[in-house]
Tab-separated table of C-alpha atoms in Angstrom:
chain	number	residue	atom	x	y	z
T	13	UNK	CA	140.337	14.740	-118.172
T	14	UNK	CA	140.646	17.740	-120.495
T	15	UNK	CA	142.717	15.590	-122.836
T	16	UNK	CA	139.966	12.947	-123.009
T	17	UNK	CA	137.391	15.626	-123.617
T	18	UNK	CA	139.488	17.054	-126.475
T	19	UNK	CA	139.825	13.598	-128.040
T	20	UNK	CA	136.028	13.208	-127.990
T	21	UNK	CA	135.599	16.512	-129.798
T	22	UNK	CA	138.050	15.567	-132.550
T	23	UNK	CA	136.803	12.164	-133.651
T	24	UNK	CA	138.229	11.350	-137.088
T	25	UNK	CA	135.577	10.256	-139.576
T	26	UNK	CA	136.897	7.927	-142.319
T	27	UNK	CA	136.812	9.810	-145.622
T	28	UNK	CA	134.924	6.976	-147.337
T	29	UNK	CA	132.025	7.493	-144.911
T	30	UNK	CA	131.545	11.145	-145.905
T	31	UNK	CA	129.323	12.222	-148.799
T	32	UNK	CA	131.451	14.102	-151.379
T	33	UNK	CA	128.676	16.691	-151.698
T	34	UNK	CA	127.542	17.413	-148.139
T	35	UNK	CA	130.753	16.169	-146.429
T	36	UNK	CA	128.546	14.628	-143.727
T	37	UNK	CA	128.519	10.958	-142.776
T	38	UNK	CA	126.203	9.258	-145.251
T	39	UNK	CA	122.774	8.167	-144.077
T	40	UNK	CA	121.816	6.173	-147.188
T	41	UNK	CA	124.878	5.636	-149.417
T	42	UNK	CA	124.171	5.006	-153.117
T	43	UNK	CA	126.622	4.552	-155.995
T	44	UNK	CA	126.421	6.082	-159.469
T	45	UNK	CA	127.557	4.319	-162.632
T	46	UNK	CA	130.895	6.136	-162.253
T	47	UNK	CA	131.561	4.145	-159.086
T	48	UNK	CA	131.406	7.165	-156.779
T	49	UNK	CA	129.154	6.870	-153.727
T	50	UNK	CA	127.016	9.711	-152.371
T	51	UNK	CA	124.303	10.153	-149.791
T	52	UNK	CA	120.975	9.530	-151.507
T	53	UNK	CA	119.462	12.861	-150.486
T	54	UNK	CA	122.470	14.841	-151.750
T	55	UNK	CA	122.735	13.174	-155.149
T	56	UNK	CA	118.976	13.302	-155.734
T	57	UNK	CA	119.067	17.045	-155.078
T	58	UNK	CA	122.018	17.432	-157.463
T	59	UNK	CA	120.284	15.534	-160.268
T	60	UNK	CA	116.925	17.250	-159.762
T	61	UNK	CA	118.653	20.594	-160.333
T	62	UNK	CA	119.344	19.530	-163.919
T	63	UNK	CA	122.975	18.429	-163.655
T	64	UNK	CA	124.029	15.534	-165.885
T	65	UNK	CA	127.476	14.912	-164.427
T	66	UNK	CA	129.020	13.035	-161.513
T	67	UNK	CA	129.839	15.800	-158.960
T	68	UNK	CA	133.160	14.248	-157.930
T	69	UNK	CA	134.573	13.339	-161.350
T	70	UNK	CA	132.517	15.710	-163.549
T	71	UNK	CA	132.019	12.853	-166.016
T	72	UNK	CA	128.814	13.017	-168.067
T	73	UNK	CA	126.478	10.342	-166.731
T	74	UNK	CA	125.278	7.820	-169.347
T	75	UNK	CA	122.654	6.770	-166.782
T	76	UNK	CA	121.213	8.468	-163.701
T	77	UNK	CA	120.345	5.204	-162.005
T	78	UNK	CA	122.052	4.544	-158.686
T	79	UNK	CA	122.509	1.436	-156.580
T	80	UNK	CA	122.320	1.235	-152.754
T	81	UNK	CA	125.800	0.584	-151.368
T	82	UNK	CA	124.766	-1.912	-148.695
T	83	UNK	CA	128.319	-2.917	-147.766
T	84	UNK	CA	129.330	0.668	-147.045
T	85	UNK	CA	126.134	1.269	-145.087
T	86	UNK	CA	126.900	-1.746	-142.857
T	87	UNK	CA	130.450	-0.484	-142.311
T	88	UNK	CA	129.144	2.958	-141.345
T	89	UNK	CA	126.653	1.443	-138.895
T	90	UNK	CA	129.351	-0.740	-137.288
T	91	UNK	CA	131.641	2.253	-136.971
T	92	UNK	CA	128.862	4.345	-135.415
T	93	UNK	CA	128.147	1.717	-132.788
T	94	UNK	CA	131.719	2.133	-131.499
T	95	UNK	CA	131.497	5.924	-131.252
T	96	UNK	CA	130.758	7.698	-127.938
T	97	UNK	CA	127.143	8.763	-127.691
T	98	UNK	CA	128.113	12.427	-127.220
T	99	UNK	CA	130.646	12.563	-130.073
T	100	UNK	CA	130.046	14.999	-132.942
T	101	UNK	CA	129.937	12.134	-135.442
T	102	UNK	CA	127.202	10.332	-133.548
T	103	UNK	CA	125.106	13.479	-133.516
T	104	UNK	CA	125.112	13.865	-137.309
T	105	UNK	CA	124.874	10.265	-138.467
T	106	UNK	CA	121.983	8.089	-139.544
T	107	UNK	CA	119.755	6.431	-137.059
T	108	UNK	CA	116.433	4.719	-137.405
T	109	UNK	CA	114.697	8.066	-136.952
T	110	UNK	CA	114.763	11.386	-138.765
T	111	UNK	CA	113.539	14.927	-138.126
T	112	UNK	CA	110.075	13.355	-138.037
T	113	UNK	CA	109.602	10.215	-135.953
T	114	UNK	CA	107.721	7.125	-137.095
T	115	UNK	CA	104.908	7.732	-134.640
T	116	UNK	CA	104.562	11.312	-135.880
T	117	UNK	CA	104.365	10.126	-139.470
T	118	UNK	CA	101.596	7.688	-138.605
T	119	UNK	CA	99.677	10.512	-136.960
T	120	UNK	CA	100.248	12.801	-139.953
T	121	UNK	CA	98.988	10.136	-142.370
T	122	UNK	CA	95.787	9.716	-140.369
T	123	UNK	CA	95.073	13.458	-140.433
T	124	UNK	CA	96.069	14.317	-143.998
T	125	UNK	CA	92.663	15.756	-144.747
T	126	UNK	CA	93.181	18.510	-142.198
T	127	UNK	CA	93.936	22.172	-142.872
T	128	UNK	CA	97.731	21.980	-142.986
T	129	UNK	CA	98.006	19.429	-145.759
T	130	UNK	CA	101.011	21.031	-147.459
T	131	UNK	CA	103.136	21.169	-144.309
T	132	UNK	CA	102.084	17.600	-143.457
T	133	UNK	CA	103.107	16.379	-146.899
T	134	UNK	CA	106.453	18.173	-146.647
T	135	UNK	CA	107.149	16.319	-143.391
T	136	UNK	CA	106.276	13.001	-145.024
T	137	UNK	CA	108.603	13.830	-147.934
T	138	UNK	CA	111.432	14.594	-145.501
T	139	UNK	CA	110.770	11.348	-143.649
T	140	UNK	CA	110.811	9.066	-146.716
T	141	UNK	CA	113.795	10.890	-148.220
T	142	UNK	CA	115.829	10.223	-145.073
T	143	UNK	CA	116.547	6.491	-145.463
T	144	UNK	CA	115.548	3.200	-147.070
T	145	UNK	CA	114.216	2.049	-143.719
T	146	UNK	CA	111.894	5.034	-143.494
T	147	UNK	CA	110.610	4.405	-147.012
T	148	UNK	CA	109.798	0.785	-146.207
T	149	UNK	CA	108.118	1.810	-142.956
T	150	UNK	CA	105.941	4.379	-144.716
T	151	UNK	CA	104.914	2.027	-147.528
T	152	UNK	CA	104.009	-0.743	-145.081
T	153	UNK	CA	101.961	1.594	-142.863
T	154	UNK	CA	98.251	0.910	-143.229
T	155	UNK	CA	96.544	3.363	-145.578
T	156	UNK	CA	99.643	5.525	-146.136
T	157	UNK	CA	99.764	5.343	-149.951
T	158	UNK	CA	95.964	5.473	-150.286
T	159	UNK	CA	95.728	8.589	-148.099
T	160	UNK	CA	98.493	10.387	-149.975
T	161	UNK	CA	96.850	9.547	-153.310
T	162	UNK	CA	93.551	10.774	-151.882
T	163	UNK	CA	95.094	14.197	-151.266
T	164	UNK	CA	96.349	14.264	-154.857
T	165	UNK	CA	92.904	13.419	-156.233
T	166	UNK	CA	91.088	15.991	-154.080
T	167	UNK	CA	93.457	18.937	-154.544
T	168	UNK	CA	93.840	21.368	-157.427
T	169	UNK	CA	96.684	23.279	-155.765
T	170	UNK	CA	99.806	22.733	-157.859
T	171	UNK	CA	102.190	22.915	-154.895
T	172	UNK	CA	100.268	20.258	-152.961
T	173	UNK	CA	100.123	17.980	-156.010
T	174	UNK	CA	103.868	18.456	-156.586
T	175	UNK	CA	104.647	17.440	-153.008
T	176	UNK	CA	102.520	14.310	-153.323
T	177	UNK	CA	104.328	13.442	-156.557
T	178	UNK	CA	107.674	13.951	-154.794
T	179	UNK	CA	106.624	11.460	-152.103
T	180	UNK	CA	105.367	8.918	-154.634
T	181	UNK	CA	108.528	9.250	-156.712
T	182	UNK	CA	110.619	8.381	-153.649
T	183	UNK	CA	108.633	5.244	-152.806
T	184	UNK	CA	107.380	4.016	-156.208
T	185	UNK	CA	110.073	1.333	-156.445
T	186	UNK	CA	109.273	-0.110	-153.031
T	187	UNK	CA	107.527	-3.469	-152.979
T	188	UNK	CA	103.874	-3.273	-154.076
T	189	UNK	CA	103.680	0.494	-154.649
T	190	UNK	CA	103.584	0.350	-158.474
T	191	UNK	CA	100.761	-2.177	-158.328
T	192	UNK	CA	98.811	-0.070	-155.844
T	193	UNK	CA	99.150	3.065	-157.977
T	194	UNK	CA	98.183	1.051	-161.043
T	195	UNK	CA	94.901	0.112	-159.340
T	196	UNK	CA	94.252	3.782	-158.592
T	197	UNK	CA	94.606	4.559	-162.313
T	198	UNK	CA	91.956	1.993	-163.210
T	199	UNK	CA	89.412	3.137	-160.612
T	200	UNK	CA	86.457	4.734	-162.345
T	201	UNK	CA	85.408	6.801	-159.324
T	202	UNK	CA	88.675	8.755	-159.062
T	203	UNK	CA	90.090	11.430	-161.330
T	204	UNK	CA	93.686	10.379	-160.741
T	205	UNK	CA	95.409	11.087	-164.055
T	206	UNK	CA	94.158	14.668	-164.400
T	207	UNK	CA	96.559	15.666	-161.609
T	208	UNK	CA	99.490	14.295	-163.594
T	209	UNK	CA	98.268	16.394	-166.498
T	210	UNK	CA	98.091	19.453	-164.208
T	211	UNK	CA	101.732	19.055	-163.162
T	212	UNK	CA	102.969	18.399	-166.700
T	213	UNK	CA	101.360	21.696	-167.719
T	214	UNK	CA	102.029	23.921	-164.703
T	215	UNK	CA	104.562	22.202	-162.444
T	216	UNK	CA	108.244	23.016	-162.058
T	217	UNK	CA	110.815	20.999	-164.002
T	218	UNK	CA	111.764	18.579	-161.207
T	219	UNK	CA	108.079	17.765	-160.586
T	220	UNK	CA	107.444	17.127	-164.288
T	221	UNK	CA	110.410	14.766	-164.412
T	222	UNK	CA	109.044	12.917	-161.356
T	223	UNK	CA	105.590	12.754	-162.962
T	224	UNK	CA	106.987	11.192	-166.143
T	225	UNK	CA	108.940	8.641	-164.084
T	226	UNK	CA	105.858	7.612	-162.111
T	227	UNK	CA	103.785	7.260	-165.289
T	228	UNK	CA	106.464	4.966	-166.710
T	229	UNK	CA	106.451	2.743	-163.630
T	230	UNK	CA	102.685	2.393	-163.279
T	231	UNK	CA	102.008	1.586	-166.959
T	232	UNK	CA	102.082	-2.096	-166.045
T	233	UNK	CA	99.446	-3.588	-168.315
T	234	UNK	CA	97.314	-2.970	-171.389
T	235	UNK	CA	94.400	-1.592	-169.331
T	236	UNK	CA	96.450	1.153	-167.666
T	237	UNK	CA	98.237	1.986	-170.933
T	238	UNK	CA	94.874	2.295	-172.694
T	239	UNK	CA	93.669	4.549	-169.881
T	240	UNK	CA	96.634	6.861	-170.429
T	241	UNK	CA	95.778	7.158	-174.115
T	242	UNK	CA	92.072	7.695	-173.461
T	243	UNK	CA	92.812	10.501	-170.998
T	244	UNK	CA	92.633	13.553	-173.217
T	245	UNK	CA	95.878	15.471	-173.229
T	246	UNK	CA	98.164	13.193	-171.177
T	247	UNK	CA	99.955	11.550	-174.104
T	248	UNK	CA	100.141	14.883	-175.901
T	249	UNK	CA	101.645	16.668	-172.876
T	250	UNK	CA	104.246	13.932	-172.469
T	251	UNK	CA	105.211	14.429	-176.107
T	252	UNK	CA	105.382	18.214	-175.684
T	253	UNK	CA	107.481	17.759	-172.544
T	254	UNK	CA	109.927	15.533	-174.441
T	255	UNK	CA	110.030	17.827	-177.472
T	256	UNK	CA	110.467	21.191	-175.750
T	257	UNK	CA	112.775	20.406	-172.828
T	258	UNK	CA	116.530	20.702	-173.276
T	259	UNK	CA	117.369	19.184	-169.903
T	260	UNK	CA	118.839	15.718	-170.551
T	261	UNK	CA	117.045	14.118	-167.583
T	262	UNK	CA	113.710	15.580	-168.648
T	263	UNK	CA	114.100	14.203	-172.186
T	264	UNK	CA	115.136	10.810	-170.814
T	265	UNK	CA	112.154	10.661	-168.453
T	266	UNK	CA	109.757	11.729	-171.212
T	267	UNK	CA	111.053	9.127	-173.658
T	268	UNK	CA	110.881	6.371	-171.028
T	269	UNK	CA	107.270	7.221	-170.223
T	270	UNK	CA	106.291	7.294	-173.915
T	271	UNK	CA	107.946	3.911	-174.520
T	272	UNK	CA	106.047	2.389	-171.584
T	273	UNK	CA	102.706	3.810	-172.699
T	274	UNK	CA	102.918	3.329	-176.487
T	275	UNK	CA	102.503	-0.448	-176.589
T	276	UNK	CA	99.051	-0.242	-178.187
T	277	UNK	CA	98.353	0.715	-181.799
T	278	UNK	CA	96.070	3.678	-180.895
T	279	UNK	CA	98.875	5.143	-178.771
T	280	UNK	CA	101.408	4.790	-181.578
T	281	UNK	CA	99.022	6.351	-184.109
T	282	UNK	CA	98.424	9.300	-181.791
T	283	UNK	CA	102.151	9.832	-181.284
T	284	UNK	CA	102.694	9.852	-185.053
T	285	UNK	CA	99.916	12.416	-185.384
T	286	UNK	CA	101.580	14.589	-182.705
T	287	UNK	CA	104.870	14.529	-184.640
T	288	UNK	CA	106.956	12.093	-182.590
T	289	UNK	CA	109.035	11.120	-185.654
T	290	UNK	CA	110.178	14.706	-186.157
T	291	UNK	CA	110.844	15.048	-182.412
T	292	UNK	CA	113.006	11.938	-182.284
T	293	UNK	CA	114.785	12.963	-185.489
T	294	UNK	CA	115.847	16.259	-183.906
T	295	UNK	CA	117.006	14.522	-180.725
T	296	UNK	CA	119.107	12.059	-182.728
T	297	UNK	CA	120.537	14.864	-184.872
T	298	UNK	CA	121.732	16.743	-181.787
T	299	UNK	CA	125.464	16.507	-181.160
T	300	UNK	CA	125.135	16.614	-177.369
T	301	UNK	CA	122.568	13.813	-176.949
T	302	UNK	CA	123.642	11.425	-174.170
T	303	UNK	CA	124.008	7.725	-174.934
T	304	UNK	CA	120.975	6.711	-172.862
T	305	UNK	CA	118.857	9.366	-174.621
T	306	UNK	CA	119.952	8.071	-178.042
T	307	UNK	CA	119.117	4.506	-177.021
T	308	UNK	CA	115.656	5.416	-175.752
T	309	UNK	CA	114.980	7.576	-178.827
T	310	UNK	CA	115.746	4.686	-181.162
T	311	UNK	CA	113.715	2.315	-179.004
T	312	UNK	CA	110.693	4.623	-179.236
T	313	UNK	CA	111.192	4.973	-182.996
T	314	UNK	CA	111.321	1.175	-183.297
T	315	UNK	CA	108.040	0.959	-181.389
T	316	UNK	CA	106.389	3.553	-183.639
T	317	UNK	CA	107.662	1.724	-186.746
T	318	UNK	CA	105.506	-1.295	-185.889
T	319	UNK	CA	102.429	0.495	-187.283
T	320	UNK	CA	101.809	1.500	-190.900
T	321	UNK	CA	101.428	5.191	-190.038
T	322	UNK	CA	104.728	5.165	-188.184
T	323	UNK	CA	106.653	3.573	-191.056
T	324	UNK	CA	105.170	6.053	-193.501
T	325	UNK	CA	106.112	9.031	-191.310
T	326	UNK	CA	109.680	7.800	-190.850
T	327	UNK	CA	110.050	7.185	-194.589
T	328	UNK	CA	109.030	10.766	-195.354
T	329	UNK	CA	111.398	12.327	-192.797
T	330	UNK	CA	114.864	12.483	-194.370
T	331	UNK	CA	116.409	14.108	-191.297
T	332	UNK	CA	115.210	11.268	-189.099
T	333	UNK	CA	116.404	8.544	-191.494
T	334	UNK	CA	119.849	10.097	-191.878
T	335	UNK	CA	120.145	10.536	-188.110
T	336	UNK	CA	119.319	6.859	-187.556
T	337	UNK	CA	122.044	5.789	-190.009
T	338	UNK	CA	124.545	8.181	-188.442
T	339	UNK	CA	123.895	6.751	-184.970
T	340	UNK	CA	124.604	3.143	-186.007
T	341	UNK	CA	127.761	1.808	-184.291
T	342	UNK	CA	128.202	5.117	-182.436
T	343	UNK	CA	126.221	4.332	-179.306
T	344	UNK	CA	125.354	1.184	-177.371
T	345	UNK	CA	124.771	-2.214	-178.960
T	346	UNK	CA	121.082	-1.982	-178.026
T	347	UNK	CA	120.782	1.431	-179.709
T	348	UNK	CA	122.404	0.103	-182.892
T	349	UNK	CA	120.034	-2.864	-183.025
T	350	UNK	CA	117.016	-0.592	-182.489
T	351	UNK	CA	118.267	1.564	-185.367
T	352	UNK	CA	118.727	-1.423	-187.687
T	353	UNK	CA	115.163	-2.572	-186.947
T	354	UNK	CA	113.829	0.904	-187.773
T	355	UNK	CA	115.635	0.897	-191.133
T	356	UNK	CA	114.444	-2.636	-191.886
T	357	UNK	CA	110.835	-1.684	-191.074
T	358	UNK	CA	110.902	1.192	-193.556
T	359	UNK	CA	113.154	-0.189	-196.300
T	360	UNK	CA	112.111	-3.863	-196.270
T	361	UNK	CA	108.735	-4.205	-194.582
T	362	UNK	CA	107.252	-1.032	-196.065
T	363	UNK	CA	109.367	-1.337	-199.268
T	364	UNK	CA	109.807	2.423	-199.319
T	365	UNK	CA	112.026	3.125	-202.352
T	366	UNK	CA	112.504	6.792	-201.489
T	367	UNK	CA	113.633	5.849	-197.976
T	368	UNK	CA	116.124	3.345	-199.410
T	369	UNK	CA	117.620	6.096	-201.566
T	370	UNK	CA	117.994	8.415	-198.570
T	371	UNK	CA	119.684	5.665	-196.548
T	372	UNK	CA	121.965	4.918	-199.499
T	373	UNK	CA	123.035	8.576	-199.788
T	374	UNK	CA	124.520	8.545	-196.269
T	375	UNK	CA	126.454	5.275	-196.724
T	376	UNK	CA	123.736	3.233	-195.067
T	377	UNK	CA	124.833	0.037	-196.842
T	378	UNK	CA	128.369	0.346	-195.473
T	379	UNK	CA	127.061	1.005	-191.968
T	380	UNK	CA	124.751	-2.023	-192.066
T	381	UNK	CA	127.619	-4.231	-193.277
T	382	UNK	CA	129.719	-3.019	-190.337
T	383	UNK	CA	126.903	-3.908	-187.939
T	384	UNK	CA	126.787	-7.415	-189.440
T	385	UNK	CA	130.488	-7.846	-188.688
T	386	UNK	CA	130.124	-6.638	-185.081
T	387	UNK	CA	129.042	-8.642	-182.037
T	388	UNK	CA	125.342	-8.007	-182.684
T	389	UNK	CA	122.687	-10.601	-181.880
T	390	UNK	CA	121.694	-13.345	-184.310
T	391	UNK	CA	118.338	-11.678	-184.959
T	392	UNK	CA	119.998	-8.336	-185.718
T	393	UNK	CA	122.427	-10.037	-188.105
T	394	UNK	CA	119.547	-11.623	-190.011
T	395	UNK	CA	117.774	-8.268	-190.169
T	396	UNK	CA	120.966	-6.685	-191.511
T	397	UNK	CA	121.163	-9.385	-194.211
T	398	UNK	CA	117.694	-8.522	-195.517
T	399	UNK	CA	118.481	-4.831	-195.314
T	400	UNK	CA	121.692	-5.267	-197.304
T	401	UNK	CA	119.767	-6.958	-200.147
T	402	UNK	CA	117.268	-4.095	-200.278
T	403	UNK	CA	119.964	-1.400	-200.234
T	404	UNK	CA	122.124	-3.158	-202.842
T	405	UNK	CA	119.254	-3.027	-205.329
T	406	UNK	CA	119.147	0.754	-204.908
T	407	UNK	CA	122.940	1.036	-205.193
T	408	UNK	CA	123.007	-1.112	-208.343
T	409	UNK	CA	120.233	0.902	-209.986
T	410	UNK	CA	122.018	4.123	-209.087
T	411	UNK	CA	125.286	2.834	-210.539
T	412	UNK	CA	123.592	1.712	-213.780
T	413	UNK	CA	121.869	5.045	-214.217
T	414	UNK	CA	125.121	6.846	-213.537
T	415	UNK	CA	126.957	4.720	-216.135
T	416	UNK	CA	124.267	5.287	-218.772
T	417	UNK	CA	124.278	9.019	-218.215
T	418	UNK	CA	128.058	9.132	-218.489
T	419	UNK	CA	128.055	7.143	-221.755
T	420	UNK	CA	125.283	9.233	-223.221
T	421	UNK	CA	127.164	12.467	-222.640
T	422	UNK	CA	130.477	11.128	-223.888
T	423	UNK	CA	131.163	12.687	-227.300
T	424	UNK	CA	134.033	10.717	-228.824
T	425	UNK	CA	136.636	12.436	-231.050
T	426	UNK	CA	138.517	9.235	-231.878
T	427	UNK	CA	139.593	8.861	-235.522
T	428	UNK	CA	139.461	5.257	-236.751
T	429	UNK	CA	142.311	4.531	-239.160
T	430	UNK	CA	141.647	1.907	-241.750
T	431	UNK	CA	144.537	-0.495	-242.359
T	432	UNK	CA	146.190	-0.677	-245.762
């Protein structure tokens, strides 16, 4: 009997079922782009602390997106079903419940306007963070999202607003949530966006990153995007957030939000006025910029270059132009094609002679020819062809001027001998 008892206490957990960070059996396994799987709660905590590496391999992450590992989750659940109910593994593994039960969450949602709103919101955050099942349950509960948003609208306490944002960030990708939040943005009787502005100005880094992510996801149509621009300060604070933060995930979130919002001409003009061209130029000039950050920077620059003011600003910024040329063929295919479009917009569409000369100085013609010979898209190849013609004119003129200057300064000492 003692032997059986000892065997129960020393149940061997398969190593693949343990999270490399917490070393506990995973409740909601998700995989990073490196192929390593972690428990969702553990890896989200790791990333929110500002790390940009895979904890197990220490590789720099080109993307922070993760994918639910459904096969591993099924294997863990099957394994758990065959464990004794009183085994240590069964006591620490995922079930359909969490520290807060479903019935408790429903009761908390109904009474969110009570005195202990912060503690209630913290419990909701713990519940939705626990598992995919809990997130779906919360989202599908009647009035849950509306009540949480109501707390955000009614409160000016930064900590309460941050907790609401944390909850929304966890569930925003669930079915129908983006659309519901989008409707809240467009409601004229609710001051919804001012709370995002409050967090961007006064919130902690992780909350500002979450705020930028939510803004990206709910900018679904022209009406919501126009609302973001009309809201005094929101676009500006997003730009400041992107410009001043050194954290890679903060910059990535800021760029993504700006790309989503700046689809209208007024938004692009405002960004140019704020100095987005200089901001992107400095990001691209940085030696430690991650691939995904470079790609999003060039995408935003391409968007800005669709307006006259944007093309003019890019043409005047030598640092930005040189950085764009330098990044060609050194990042992803998408980043290279964004960069080519930016150069075409300035050198061909705007016919900026000064910009052509700057691009020519840093071997832009050679770089564009290399892009043409790569596996770029048909559209990018055509764009490169037009760009090559524009840059060759500059190169030819430069060569002619150089030749003339050389001949003019050549003082010959040759003595011509007349034949007999």
